[in-house]
Short mmCIF file of C-alpha atoms in Angstrom, two decimals:
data_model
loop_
_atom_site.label_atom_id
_atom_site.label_comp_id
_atom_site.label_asym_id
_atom_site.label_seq_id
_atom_site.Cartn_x
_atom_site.Cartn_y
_atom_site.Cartn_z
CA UNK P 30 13.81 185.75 118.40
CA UNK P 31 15.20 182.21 119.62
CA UNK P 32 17.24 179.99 117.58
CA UNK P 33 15.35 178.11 115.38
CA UNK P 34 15.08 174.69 114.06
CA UNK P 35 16.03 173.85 110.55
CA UNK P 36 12.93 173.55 108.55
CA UNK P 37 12.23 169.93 107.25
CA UNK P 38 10.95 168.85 103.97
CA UNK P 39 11.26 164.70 104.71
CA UNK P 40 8.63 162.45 104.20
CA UNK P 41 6.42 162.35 107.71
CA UNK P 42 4.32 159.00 108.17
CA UNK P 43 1.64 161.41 108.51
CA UNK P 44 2.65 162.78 105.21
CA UNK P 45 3.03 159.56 103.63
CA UNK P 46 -0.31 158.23 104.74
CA UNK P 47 -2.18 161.08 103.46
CA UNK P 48 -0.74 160.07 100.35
CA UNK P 49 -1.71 156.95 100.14
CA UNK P 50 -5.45 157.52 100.72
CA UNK P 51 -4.98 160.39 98.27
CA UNK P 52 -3.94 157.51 96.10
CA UNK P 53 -6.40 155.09 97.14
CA UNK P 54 -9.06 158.07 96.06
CA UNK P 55 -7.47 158.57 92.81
CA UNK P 56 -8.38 154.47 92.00
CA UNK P 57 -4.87 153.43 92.60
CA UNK P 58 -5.02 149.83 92.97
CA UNK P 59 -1.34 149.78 94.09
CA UNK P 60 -2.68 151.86 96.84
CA UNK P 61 -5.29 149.47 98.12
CA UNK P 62 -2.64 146.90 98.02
CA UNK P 63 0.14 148.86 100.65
CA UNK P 64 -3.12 149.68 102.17
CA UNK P 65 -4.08 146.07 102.98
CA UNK P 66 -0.90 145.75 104.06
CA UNK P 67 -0.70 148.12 106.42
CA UNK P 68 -4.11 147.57 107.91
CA UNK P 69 -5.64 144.06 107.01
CA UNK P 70 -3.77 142.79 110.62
CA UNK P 71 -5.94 145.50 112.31
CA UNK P 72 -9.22 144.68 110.33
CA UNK P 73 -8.74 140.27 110.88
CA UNK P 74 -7.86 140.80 114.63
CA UNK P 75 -11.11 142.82 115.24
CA UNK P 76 -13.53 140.55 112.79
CA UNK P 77 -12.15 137.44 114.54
CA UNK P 78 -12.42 138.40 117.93
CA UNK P 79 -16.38 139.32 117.42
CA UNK P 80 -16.96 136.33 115.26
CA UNK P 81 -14.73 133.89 116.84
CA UNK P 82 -14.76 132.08 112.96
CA UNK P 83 -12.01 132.62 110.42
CA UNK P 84 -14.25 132.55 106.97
CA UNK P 85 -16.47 134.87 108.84
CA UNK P 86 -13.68 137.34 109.83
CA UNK P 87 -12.16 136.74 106.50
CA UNK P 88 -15.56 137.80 104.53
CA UNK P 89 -16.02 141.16 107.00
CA UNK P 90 -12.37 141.79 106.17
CA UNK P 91 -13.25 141.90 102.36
CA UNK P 92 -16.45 144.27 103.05
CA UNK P 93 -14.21 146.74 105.17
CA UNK P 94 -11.55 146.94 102.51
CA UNK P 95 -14.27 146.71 99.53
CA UNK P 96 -16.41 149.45 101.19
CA UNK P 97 -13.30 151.71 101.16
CA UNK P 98 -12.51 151.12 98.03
CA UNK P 99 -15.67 151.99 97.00
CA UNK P 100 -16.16 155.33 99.23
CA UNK P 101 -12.53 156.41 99.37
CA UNK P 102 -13.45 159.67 100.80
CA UNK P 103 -15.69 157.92 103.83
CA UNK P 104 -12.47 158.66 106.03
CA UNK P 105 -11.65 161.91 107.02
CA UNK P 106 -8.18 161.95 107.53
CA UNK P 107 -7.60 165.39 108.95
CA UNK P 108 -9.64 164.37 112.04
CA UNK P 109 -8.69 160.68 113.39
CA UNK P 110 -7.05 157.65 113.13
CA UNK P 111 -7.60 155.25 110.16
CA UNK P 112 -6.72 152.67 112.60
CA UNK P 113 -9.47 153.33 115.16
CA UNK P 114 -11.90 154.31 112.52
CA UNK P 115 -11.22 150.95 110.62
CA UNK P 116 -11.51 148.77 113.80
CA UNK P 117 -15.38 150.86 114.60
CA UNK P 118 -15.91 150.08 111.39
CA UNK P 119 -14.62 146.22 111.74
CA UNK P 120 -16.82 145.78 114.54
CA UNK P 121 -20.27 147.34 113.06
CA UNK P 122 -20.08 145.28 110.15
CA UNK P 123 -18.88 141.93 112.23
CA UNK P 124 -21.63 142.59 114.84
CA UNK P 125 -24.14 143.07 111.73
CA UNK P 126 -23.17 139.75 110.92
CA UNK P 127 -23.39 138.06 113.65
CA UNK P 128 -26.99 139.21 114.09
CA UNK P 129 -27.53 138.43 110.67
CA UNK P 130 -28.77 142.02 109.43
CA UNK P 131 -28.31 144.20 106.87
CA UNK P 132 -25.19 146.72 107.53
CA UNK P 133 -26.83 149.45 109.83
CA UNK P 134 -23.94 151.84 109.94
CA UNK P 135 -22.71 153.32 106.32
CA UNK P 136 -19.25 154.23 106.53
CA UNK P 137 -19.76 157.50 105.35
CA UNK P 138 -21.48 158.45 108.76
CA UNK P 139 -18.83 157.34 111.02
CA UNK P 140 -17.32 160.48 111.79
CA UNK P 141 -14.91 159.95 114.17
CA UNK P 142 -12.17 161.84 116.49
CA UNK P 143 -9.49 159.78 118.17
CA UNK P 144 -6.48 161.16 120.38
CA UNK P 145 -3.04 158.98 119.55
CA UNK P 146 -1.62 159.10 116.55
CA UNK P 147 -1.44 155.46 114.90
CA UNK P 148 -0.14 155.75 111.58
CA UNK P 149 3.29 154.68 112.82
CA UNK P 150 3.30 151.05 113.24
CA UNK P 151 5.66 151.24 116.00
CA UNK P 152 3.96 153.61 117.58
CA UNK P 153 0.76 151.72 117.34
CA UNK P 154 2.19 148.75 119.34
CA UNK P 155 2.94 151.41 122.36
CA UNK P 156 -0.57 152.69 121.92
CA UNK P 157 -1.93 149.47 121.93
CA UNK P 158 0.14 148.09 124.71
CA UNK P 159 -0.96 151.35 126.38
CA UNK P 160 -5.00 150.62 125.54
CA UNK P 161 -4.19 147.31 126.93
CA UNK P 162 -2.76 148.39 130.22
CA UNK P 163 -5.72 150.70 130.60
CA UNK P 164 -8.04 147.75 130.31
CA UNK P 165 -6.16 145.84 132.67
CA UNK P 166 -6.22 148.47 135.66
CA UNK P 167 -10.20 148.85 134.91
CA UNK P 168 -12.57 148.05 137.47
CA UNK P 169 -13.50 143.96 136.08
CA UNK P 170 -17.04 144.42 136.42
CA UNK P 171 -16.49 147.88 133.63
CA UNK P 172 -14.47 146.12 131.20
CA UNK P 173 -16.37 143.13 131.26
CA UNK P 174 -19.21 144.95 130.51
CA UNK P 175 -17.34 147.29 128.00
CA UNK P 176 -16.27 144.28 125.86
CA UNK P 177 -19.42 142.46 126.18
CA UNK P 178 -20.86 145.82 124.53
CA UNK P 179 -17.93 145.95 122.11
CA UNK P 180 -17.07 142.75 121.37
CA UNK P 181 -19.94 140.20 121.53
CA UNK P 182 -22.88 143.31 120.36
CA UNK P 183 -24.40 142.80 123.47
CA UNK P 184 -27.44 145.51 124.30
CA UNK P 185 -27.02 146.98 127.62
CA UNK P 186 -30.27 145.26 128.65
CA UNK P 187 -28.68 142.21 127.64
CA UNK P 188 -25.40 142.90 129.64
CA UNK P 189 -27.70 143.93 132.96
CA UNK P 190 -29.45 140.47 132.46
CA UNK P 191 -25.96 138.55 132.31
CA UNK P 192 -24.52 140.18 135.52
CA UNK P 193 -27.54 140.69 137.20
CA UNK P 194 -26.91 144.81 137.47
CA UNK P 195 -29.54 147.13 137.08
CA UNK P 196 -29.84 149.07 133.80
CA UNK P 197 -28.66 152.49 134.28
CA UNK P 198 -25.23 150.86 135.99
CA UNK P 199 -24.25 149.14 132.64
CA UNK P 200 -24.59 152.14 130.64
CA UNK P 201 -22.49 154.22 133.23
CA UNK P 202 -20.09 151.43 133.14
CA UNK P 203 -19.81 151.53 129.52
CA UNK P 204 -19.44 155.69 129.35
CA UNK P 205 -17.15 156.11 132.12
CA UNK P 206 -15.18 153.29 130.55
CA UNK P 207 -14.99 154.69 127.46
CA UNK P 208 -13.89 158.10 129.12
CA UNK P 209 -10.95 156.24 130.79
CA UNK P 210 -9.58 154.58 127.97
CA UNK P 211 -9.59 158.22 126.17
CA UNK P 212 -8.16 160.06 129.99
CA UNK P 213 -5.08 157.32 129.23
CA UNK P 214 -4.30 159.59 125.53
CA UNK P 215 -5.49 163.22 127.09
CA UNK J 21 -38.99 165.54 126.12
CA UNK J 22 -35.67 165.01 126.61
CA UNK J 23 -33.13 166.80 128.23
CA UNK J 24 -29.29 167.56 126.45
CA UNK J 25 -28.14 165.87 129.64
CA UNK J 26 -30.14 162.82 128.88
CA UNK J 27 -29.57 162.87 125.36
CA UNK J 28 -25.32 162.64 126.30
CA UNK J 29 -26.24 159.98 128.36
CA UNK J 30 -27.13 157.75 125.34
CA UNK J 31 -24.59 158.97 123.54
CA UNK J 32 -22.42 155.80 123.93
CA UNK J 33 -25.39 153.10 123.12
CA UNK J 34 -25.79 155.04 119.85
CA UNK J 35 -22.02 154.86 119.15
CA UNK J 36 -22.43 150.81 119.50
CA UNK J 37 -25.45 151.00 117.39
CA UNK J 38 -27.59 150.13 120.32
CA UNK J 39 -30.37 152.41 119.94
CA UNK J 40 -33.03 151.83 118.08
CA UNK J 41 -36.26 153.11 117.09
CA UNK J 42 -38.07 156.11 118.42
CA UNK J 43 -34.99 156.76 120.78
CA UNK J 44 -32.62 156.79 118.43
CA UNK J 45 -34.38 159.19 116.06
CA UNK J 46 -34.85 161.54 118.82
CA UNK J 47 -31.30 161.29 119.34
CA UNK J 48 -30.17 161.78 115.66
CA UNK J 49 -32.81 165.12 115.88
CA UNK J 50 -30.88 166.03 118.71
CA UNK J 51 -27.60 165.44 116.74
CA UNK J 52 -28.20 167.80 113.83
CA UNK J 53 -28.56 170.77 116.14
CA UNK J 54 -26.22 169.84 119.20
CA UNK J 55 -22.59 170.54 118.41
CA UNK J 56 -21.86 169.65 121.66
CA UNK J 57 -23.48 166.15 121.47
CA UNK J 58 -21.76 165.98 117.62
CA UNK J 59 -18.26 166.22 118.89
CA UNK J 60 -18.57 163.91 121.69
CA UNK J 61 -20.46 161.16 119.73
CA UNK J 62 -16.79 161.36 117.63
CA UNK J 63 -14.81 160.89 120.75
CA UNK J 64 -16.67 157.85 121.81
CA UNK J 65 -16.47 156.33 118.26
CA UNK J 66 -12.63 157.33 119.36
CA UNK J 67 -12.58 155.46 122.41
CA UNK J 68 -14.39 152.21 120.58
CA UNK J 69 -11.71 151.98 118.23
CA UNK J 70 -9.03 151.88 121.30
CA UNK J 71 -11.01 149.44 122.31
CA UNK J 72 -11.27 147.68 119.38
CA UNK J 73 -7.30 148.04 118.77
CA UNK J 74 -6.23 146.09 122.23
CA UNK J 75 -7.71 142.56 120.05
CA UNK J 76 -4.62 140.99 118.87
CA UNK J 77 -4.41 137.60 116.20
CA UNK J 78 -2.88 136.49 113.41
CA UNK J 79 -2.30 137.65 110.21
CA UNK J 80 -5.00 136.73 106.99
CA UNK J 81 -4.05 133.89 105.02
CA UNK J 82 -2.65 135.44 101.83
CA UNK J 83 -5.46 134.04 99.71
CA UNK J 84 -7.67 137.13 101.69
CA UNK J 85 -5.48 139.92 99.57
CA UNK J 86 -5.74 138.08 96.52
CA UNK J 87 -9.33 137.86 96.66
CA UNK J 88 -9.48 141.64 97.53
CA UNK J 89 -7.23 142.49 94.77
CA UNK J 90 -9.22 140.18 92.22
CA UNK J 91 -12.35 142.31 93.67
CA UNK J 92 -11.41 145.57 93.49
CA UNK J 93 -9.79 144.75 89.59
CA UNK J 94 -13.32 143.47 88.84
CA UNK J 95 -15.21 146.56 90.09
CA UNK J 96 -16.53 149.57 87.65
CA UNK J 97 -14.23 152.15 87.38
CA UNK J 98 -14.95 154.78 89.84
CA UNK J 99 -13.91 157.54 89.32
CA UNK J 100 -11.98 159.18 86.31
CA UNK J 101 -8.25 159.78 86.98
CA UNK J 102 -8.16 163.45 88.44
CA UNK J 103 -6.18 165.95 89.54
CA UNK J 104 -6.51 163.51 92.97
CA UNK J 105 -4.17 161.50 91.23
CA UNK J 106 -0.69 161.73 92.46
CA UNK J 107 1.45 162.23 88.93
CA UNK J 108 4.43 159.67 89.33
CA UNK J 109 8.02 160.90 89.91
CA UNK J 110 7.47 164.50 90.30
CA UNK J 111 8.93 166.78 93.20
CA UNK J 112 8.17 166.21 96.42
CA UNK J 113 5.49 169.35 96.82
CA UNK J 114 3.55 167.89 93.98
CA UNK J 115 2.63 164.55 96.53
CA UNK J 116 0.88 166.85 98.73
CA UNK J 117 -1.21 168.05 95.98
CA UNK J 118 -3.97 165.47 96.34
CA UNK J 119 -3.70 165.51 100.02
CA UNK J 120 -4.48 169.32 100.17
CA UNK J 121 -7.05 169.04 97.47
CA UNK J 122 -8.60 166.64 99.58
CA UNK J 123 -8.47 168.55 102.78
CA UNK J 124 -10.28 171.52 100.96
CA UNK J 125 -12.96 168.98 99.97
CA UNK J 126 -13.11 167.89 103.39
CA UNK J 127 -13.56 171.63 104.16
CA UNK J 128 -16.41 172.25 101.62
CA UNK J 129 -18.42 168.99 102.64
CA UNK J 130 -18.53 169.86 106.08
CA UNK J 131 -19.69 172.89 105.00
CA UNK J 132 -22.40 171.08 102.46
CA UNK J 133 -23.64 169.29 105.49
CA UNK J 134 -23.88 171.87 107.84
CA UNK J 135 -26.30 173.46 105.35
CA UNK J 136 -28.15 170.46 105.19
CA UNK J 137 -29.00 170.48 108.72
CA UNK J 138 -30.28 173.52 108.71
CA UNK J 139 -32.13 172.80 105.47
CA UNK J 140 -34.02 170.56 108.11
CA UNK J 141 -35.46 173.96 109.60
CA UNK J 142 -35.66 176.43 107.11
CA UNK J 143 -36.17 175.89 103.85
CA UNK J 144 -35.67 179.54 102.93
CA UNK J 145 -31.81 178.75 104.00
CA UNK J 146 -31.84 176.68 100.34
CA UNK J 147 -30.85 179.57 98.19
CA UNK J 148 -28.08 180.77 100.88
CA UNK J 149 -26.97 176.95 100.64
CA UNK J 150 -26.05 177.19 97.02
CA UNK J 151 -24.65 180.54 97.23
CA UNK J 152 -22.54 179.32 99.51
CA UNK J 153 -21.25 176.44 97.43
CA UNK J 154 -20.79 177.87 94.58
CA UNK J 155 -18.05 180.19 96.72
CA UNK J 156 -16.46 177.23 98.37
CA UNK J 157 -16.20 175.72 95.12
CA UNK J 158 -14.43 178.93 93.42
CA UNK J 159 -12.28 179.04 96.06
CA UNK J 160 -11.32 175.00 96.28
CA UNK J 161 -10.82 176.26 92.53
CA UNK J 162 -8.34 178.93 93.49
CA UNK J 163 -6.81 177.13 96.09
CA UNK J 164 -6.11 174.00 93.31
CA UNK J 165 -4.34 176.70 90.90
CA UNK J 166 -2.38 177.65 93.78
CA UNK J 167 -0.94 173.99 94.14
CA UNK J 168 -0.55 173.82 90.75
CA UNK J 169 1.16 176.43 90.06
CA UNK J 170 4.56 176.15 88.75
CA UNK J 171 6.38 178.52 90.68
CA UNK J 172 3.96 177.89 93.68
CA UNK J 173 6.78 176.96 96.80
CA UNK J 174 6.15 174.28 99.84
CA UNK J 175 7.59 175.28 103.08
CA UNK J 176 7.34 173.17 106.18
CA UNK J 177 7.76 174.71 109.49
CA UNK J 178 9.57 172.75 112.25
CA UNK J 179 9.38 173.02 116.15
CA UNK J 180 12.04 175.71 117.41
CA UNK J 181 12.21 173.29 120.71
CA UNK J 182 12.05 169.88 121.56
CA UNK J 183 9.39 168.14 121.77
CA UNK J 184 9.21 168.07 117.90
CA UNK J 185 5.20 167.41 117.69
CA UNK J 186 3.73 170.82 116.42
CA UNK J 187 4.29 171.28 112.31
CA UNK J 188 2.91 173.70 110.02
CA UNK J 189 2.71 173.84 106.09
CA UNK J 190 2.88 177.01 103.94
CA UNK J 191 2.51 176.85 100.59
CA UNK J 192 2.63 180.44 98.60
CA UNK J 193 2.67 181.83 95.02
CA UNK J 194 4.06 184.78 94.33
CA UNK J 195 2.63 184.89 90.84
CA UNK J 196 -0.96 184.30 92.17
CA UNK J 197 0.25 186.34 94.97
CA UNK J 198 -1.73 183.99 97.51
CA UNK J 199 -0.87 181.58 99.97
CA UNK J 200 -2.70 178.36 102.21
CA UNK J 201 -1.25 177.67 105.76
CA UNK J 202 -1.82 173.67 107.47
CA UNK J 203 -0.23 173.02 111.16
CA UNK J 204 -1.28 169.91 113.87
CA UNK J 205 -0.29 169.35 117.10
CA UNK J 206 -0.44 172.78 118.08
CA UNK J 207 -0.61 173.29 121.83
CA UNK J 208 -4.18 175.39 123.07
CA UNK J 209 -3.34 178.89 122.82
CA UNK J 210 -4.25 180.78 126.77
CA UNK J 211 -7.47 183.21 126.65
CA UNK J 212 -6.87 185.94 124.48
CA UNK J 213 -4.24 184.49 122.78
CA UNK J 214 -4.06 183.29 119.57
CA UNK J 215 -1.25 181.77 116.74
CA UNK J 216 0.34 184.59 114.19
CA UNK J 217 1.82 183.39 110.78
CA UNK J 218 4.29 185.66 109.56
CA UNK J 219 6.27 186.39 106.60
CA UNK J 220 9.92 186.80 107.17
CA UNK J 221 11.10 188.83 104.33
CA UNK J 222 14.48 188.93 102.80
CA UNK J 223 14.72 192.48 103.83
CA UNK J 224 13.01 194.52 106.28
CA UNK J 225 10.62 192.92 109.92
CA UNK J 226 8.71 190.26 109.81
CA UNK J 227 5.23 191.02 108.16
CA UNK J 228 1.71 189.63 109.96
CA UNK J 229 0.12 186.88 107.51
CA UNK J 230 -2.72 185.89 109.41
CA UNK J 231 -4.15 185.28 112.88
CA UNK J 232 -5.54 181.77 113.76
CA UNK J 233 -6.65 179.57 116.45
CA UNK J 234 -6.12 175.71 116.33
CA UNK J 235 -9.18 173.51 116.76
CA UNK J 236 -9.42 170.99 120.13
CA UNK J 237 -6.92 168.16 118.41
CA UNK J 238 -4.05 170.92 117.82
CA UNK J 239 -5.56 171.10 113.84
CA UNK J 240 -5.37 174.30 112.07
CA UNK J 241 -5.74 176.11 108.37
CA UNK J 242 -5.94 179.18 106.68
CA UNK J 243 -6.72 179.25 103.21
CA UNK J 244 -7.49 181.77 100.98
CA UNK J 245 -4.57 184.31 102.36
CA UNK J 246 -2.96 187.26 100.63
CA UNK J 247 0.36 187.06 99.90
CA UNK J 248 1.82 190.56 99.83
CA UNK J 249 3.25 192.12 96.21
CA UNK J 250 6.68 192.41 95.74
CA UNK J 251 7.77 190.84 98.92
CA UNK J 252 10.52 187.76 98.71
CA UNK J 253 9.77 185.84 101.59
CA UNK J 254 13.09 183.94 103.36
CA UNK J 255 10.65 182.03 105.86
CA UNK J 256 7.70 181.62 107.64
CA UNK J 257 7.27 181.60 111.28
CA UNK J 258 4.81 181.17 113.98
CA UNK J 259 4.42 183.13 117.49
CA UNK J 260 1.66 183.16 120.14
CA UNK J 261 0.41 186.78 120.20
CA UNK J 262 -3.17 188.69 121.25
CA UNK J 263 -6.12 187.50 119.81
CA UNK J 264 -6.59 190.60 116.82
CA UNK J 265 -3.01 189.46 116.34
CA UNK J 266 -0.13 191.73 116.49
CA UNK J 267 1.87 194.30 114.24
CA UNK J 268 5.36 192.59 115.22
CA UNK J 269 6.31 189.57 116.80
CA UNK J 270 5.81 189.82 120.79
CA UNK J 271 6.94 186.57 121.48
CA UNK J 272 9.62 183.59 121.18
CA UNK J 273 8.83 182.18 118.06
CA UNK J 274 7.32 178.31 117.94
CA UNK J 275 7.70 176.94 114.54
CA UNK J 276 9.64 178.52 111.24
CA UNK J 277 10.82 177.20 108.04
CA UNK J 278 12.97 178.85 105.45
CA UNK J 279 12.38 179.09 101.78
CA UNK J 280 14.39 176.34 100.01
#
């Protein structure tokens, strides 16, 4: 057997999120606060960038946090990142308002499975700076058609009649640029 | 009819919450009994939120929190205070307990829905269903006694090399003479391989405590294992060993932790 390690009993920052929602399940309001705090910059910067209006972004920011509060367990923390799943979540509820429609997605449903670990805030800023680099390098015609997806709710017919591209090359666009942001964290 | 090909193909539009109607019923049908299809509709909802994390802006005005906090005060009360409520100023094992409890919930409402889907098809499956509850929820039961327990002992399991990403968890009793094992970032095993726990005792070889795989993010758990009578354990460790697992270590060992 090879020299080992010494085993470790401090406080991980995956550790010490997994408390928190454990907290924020138990109706710890302390918890939703350090949770705001943590998470609201995340939440605002999404909202804002689809709505483009700071009451609006402000009011979506309130329904992410309130829904949360409400449905705790919506999040599956074994599986992916709170911060990805908050900013999916950002975005359905900002795009539902900017259609003016009732919420289509409940929170519950939004299973999802993400690759870099963000509970580190540090680490988020490589991992964004990373996403952001990624973007960058993509082909223009992909990204603009991924963030006109993303971003501004456009359908894909919508984003074909914009750039003049047939159908079927938008939604490759959008899948294959999806796939390449995820290649970046494989 | 549509092909599973196809059906991948939209997989992305649905993600955005761009299909609608007719196609995106067909889709969710498709869903319930296309694992497959399932765990890449996850990724994608992955890949939006990278997406959605390269926006960058300015902080909410404080007046945003207090109007949250004033919310949230003003809401019913939710849920009673439960054994998912971390007790203040206790040891440092005791913060996981909520954690794990919720983990095993996570475990039995995957399970719930699972059943549900196949509700869908066969509604003799219903009895099964609630069989099969009823045992998850004995054993979330068991495993909550387990973390409970006074004497029960936390023991995390560190990489034996650099890089330091793999961990692993064990958490034993001796008086309930059971044990649960967590670990994450676990490099993919080759074919035929597979991770072995074992029990390093204070006297005598190391002693096989269960043979597991990690799932595709490096995420495993075994719950629900033996822990042998009469045995002291001085630390747990990990190797990679054949699938059925092995009678002794075969290999370098990749993560241990002593008994504190």
């Amino acid at each position: 057997m090879e020299p080992v390690e010494k085993s470790s009993r401090s406080r991980g920052d995956a550790g010490d999120e997994m408390r928190l929602i454990a907290r924020l399940r138990g109706g710890e309001q302390q918890a939703m606060s350090e949770f705001y705090d943590r998470y609201a910059k995340v939440v605002y910067a999404v909202a804002l960038r689809v709505l483009q209006d700071a009451a609006a972004a402000e009011d979506v920011l309130q329904d992410v946090f309130l829904q949360l509060w409400r449905k705790p367990d919506a999040f599956d923390a074994s599986r992916g990142s709170l911060a990805a799943w908050l900013a999916v979540i950002t975005r359905h509820r900002s795009i539902d308002r900017l259609r003016k429609r009732r919420p289509e997605t409940d929170i519950e449903e939004c299973v999802i499975t993400s690759g870099p670990d963000l509970r580190d805030e540090t680490e988020r800023t490589l991992v964004v700076e990373k996403i952001r680099g990624a973007l960058a390098e993509m082909n223009p015609d992909q990204r603009t058609a991924l963030e006109l997806a993303f971003f501004q709710g456009l359908t894909h017919s919508e984003i074909a009649e914009k750039t003049g591209e047939p159908l079927g090359t938008i939604k490759t666009r959008i899948r294959s640029g999806l796939h390449q942001l995820r290649a970046r964290f494989a | 009819m549509k092909t599973h090909e196809q059906f991948a193909e939209d997989l992305a539009l649905y993600a955005l919450g761009e299909l609608a109607g007719g196609e995106r019923e067909s889709l969710e049908e498709h869903l319930h009994t296309c694992a497959a299809c399932r765990r890449e509709l996850q990724a994608l909802r992955g890949d939006l939120g990278l997406l959605g994390l390269s926006s960058s802006g300015p902080r909410p005005p404080a007046r945003s929190k207090e109007r949250l906090m004033r919310a949230i005060a003003a809401e019913p009360p939710l849920r009673p205070s439960s054994a998912l409520v971390e007790p203040p100023r206790r040891s440092l094992w005791w913060a996981w307990v909520p954690a794990f409890a919720a983990i095993a919930l996570f475990v039995i409402a995957v399970g719930t829905w699972r059943s549900n889907r196949r509700m869908n098809d066969q509604l003799a499956e219903l009895t099964n269903r609630n069989q099969g509850q009823t045992v998850q929820l004995d054993r979330l039961n068991q495993e909550l006694r387990l973390l409970q327990s006074p004497d029960a002992v936390h023991v995390s399991l560190s990489p034996t090399k650099s890089p330091r990403q793999p961990s692993g968890t064990a958490i034993f009793s001796t008086s309930q003479k059971r044990m649960i094992f967590m670990a994450s970032n676990l490099p993919p095993v080759p074919e035929g391989k597979a991770y072995e726990l074992w029990i390093i005792p204070m006297k005598g070889a190391p002693m096989p405590a269960g043979v597991f795989k990690p799932d595709e993010h490096g995420n495993a758990m075994m719950m629900d294992q033996p822990m042998p009578e009469g045995v002291e354990a001085k630390a747990f460790a990990i190797t990679v060993e054949k699938e059925e697992g092995s009678d002794k270590p075969t290999s370098p060992i990749m993560l241990m932790g002593e008994v504190g």
